[in-house]
CSV table of C-alpha atoms in Angstrom, one decimal:
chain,number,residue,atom,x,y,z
X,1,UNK,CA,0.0,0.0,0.0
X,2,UNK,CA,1.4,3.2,-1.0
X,3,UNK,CA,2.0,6.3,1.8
X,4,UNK,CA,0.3,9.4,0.9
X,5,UNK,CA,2.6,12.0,-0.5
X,6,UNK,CA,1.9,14.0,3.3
X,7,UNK,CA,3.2,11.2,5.0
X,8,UNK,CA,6.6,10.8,3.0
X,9,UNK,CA,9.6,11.7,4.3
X,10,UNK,CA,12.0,14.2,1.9
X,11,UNK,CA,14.2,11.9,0.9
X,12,UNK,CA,11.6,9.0,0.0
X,13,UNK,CA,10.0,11.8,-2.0
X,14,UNK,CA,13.2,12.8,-3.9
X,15,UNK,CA,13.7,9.4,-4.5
X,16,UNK,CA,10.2,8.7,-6.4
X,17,UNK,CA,10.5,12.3,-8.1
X,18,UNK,CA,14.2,10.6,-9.9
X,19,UNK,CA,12.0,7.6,-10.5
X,20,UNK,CA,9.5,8.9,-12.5
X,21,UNK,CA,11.7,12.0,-13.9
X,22,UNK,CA,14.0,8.7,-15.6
X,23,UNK,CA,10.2,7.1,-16.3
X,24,UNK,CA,9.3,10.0,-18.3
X,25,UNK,CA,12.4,10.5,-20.1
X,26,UNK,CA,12.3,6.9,-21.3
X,27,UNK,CA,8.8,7.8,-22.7
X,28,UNK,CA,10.1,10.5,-24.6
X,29,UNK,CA,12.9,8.8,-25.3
X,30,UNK,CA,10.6,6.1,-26.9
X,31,UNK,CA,8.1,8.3,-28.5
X,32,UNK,CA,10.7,10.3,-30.2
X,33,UNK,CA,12.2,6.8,-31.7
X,34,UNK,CA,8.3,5.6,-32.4
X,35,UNK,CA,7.7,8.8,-34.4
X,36,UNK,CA,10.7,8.7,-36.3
X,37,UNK,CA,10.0,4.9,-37.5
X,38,UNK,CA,6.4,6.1,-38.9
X,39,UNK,CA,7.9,9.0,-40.5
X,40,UNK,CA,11.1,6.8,-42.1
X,41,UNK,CA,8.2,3.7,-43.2
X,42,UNK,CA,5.6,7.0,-43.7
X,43,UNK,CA,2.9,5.6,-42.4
X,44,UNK,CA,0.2,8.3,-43.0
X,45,UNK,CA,-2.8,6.9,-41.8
X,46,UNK,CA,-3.9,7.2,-38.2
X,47,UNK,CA,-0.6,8.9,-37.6
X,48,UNK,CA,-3.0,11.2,-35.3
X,49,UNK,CA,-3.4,7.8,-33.2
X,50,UNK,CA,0.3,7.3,-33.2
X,51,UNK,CA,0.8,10.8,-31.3
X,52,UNK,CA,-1.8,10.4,-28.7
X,53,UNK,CA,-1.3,6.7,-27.0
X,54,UNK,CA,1.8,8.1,-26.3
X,55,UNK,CA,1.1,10.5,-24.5
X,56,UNK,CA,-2.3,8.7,-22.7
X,57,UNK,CA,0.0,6.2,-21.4
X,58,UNK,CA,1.9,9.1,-19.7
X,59,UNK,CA,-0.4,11.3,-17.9
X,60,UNK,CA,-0.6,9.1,-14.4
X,61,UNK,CA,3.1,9.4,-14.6
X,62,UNK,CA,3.5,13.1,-15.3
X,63,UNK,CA,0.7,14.2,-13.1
X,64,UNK,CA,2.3,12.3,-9.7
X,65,UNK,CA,5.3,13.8,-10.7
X,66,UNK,CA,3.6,17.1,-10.4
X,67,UNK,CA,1.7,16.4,-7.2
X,68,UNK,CA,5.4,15.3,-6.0
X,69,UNK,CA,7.0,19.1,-6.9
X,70,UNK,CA,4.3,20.5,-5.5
X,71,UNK,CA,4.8,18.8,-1.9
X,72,UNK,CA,8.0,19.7,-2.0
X,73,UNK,CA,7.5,23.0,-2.8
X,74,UNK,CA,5.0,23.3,0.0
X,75,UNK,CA,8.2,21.8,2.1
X,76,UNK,CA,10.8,24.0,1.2
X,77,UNK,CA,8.7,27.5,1.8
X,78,UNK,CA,7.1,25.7,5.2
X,79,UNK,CA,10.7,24.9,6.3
X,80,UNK,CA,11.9,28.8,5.0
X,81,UNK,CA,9.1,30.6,7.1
């Protein structure tokens, strides 16, 4: 069961910010390959498809990796006041 992101400590939450940073990278790492191959073969049609199950299959990822900076965000200026 995960902890809520409140609960974390700073360095558990640094550590799963690296961890989905490196899983995003790899997505765009792959989508950038994946587009390339469609363009070299030019495979026209539903190439609209082709740019959006990318990016579907990333959203949980991105948007915890948002919630993440934004925690410690909230840290850092709690810990400055």
């Amino acid at each position: 069961m995960t902890k809520k992101l409140s609960e974390m400590s700073l360095p558990e939450l640094h550590q799963k910010r690296s961890i989905l940073k490196g899983i995003l990278i790899g997505f765009a790492v792959l989508w950038v390959i994946m587009m390339l191959t469609f363009i070299y073969l030019k495979a026209k049609p539903g190439l609209l498809v082709q740019f959006i199950i990318p990016f579907m299959c990333v959203w949980p990822a991105l948007s915890s990796f948002n919630k993440i900076k934004e925690e410690l965000k909230l840290r850092s200026q709690n810990g400055k006041a």
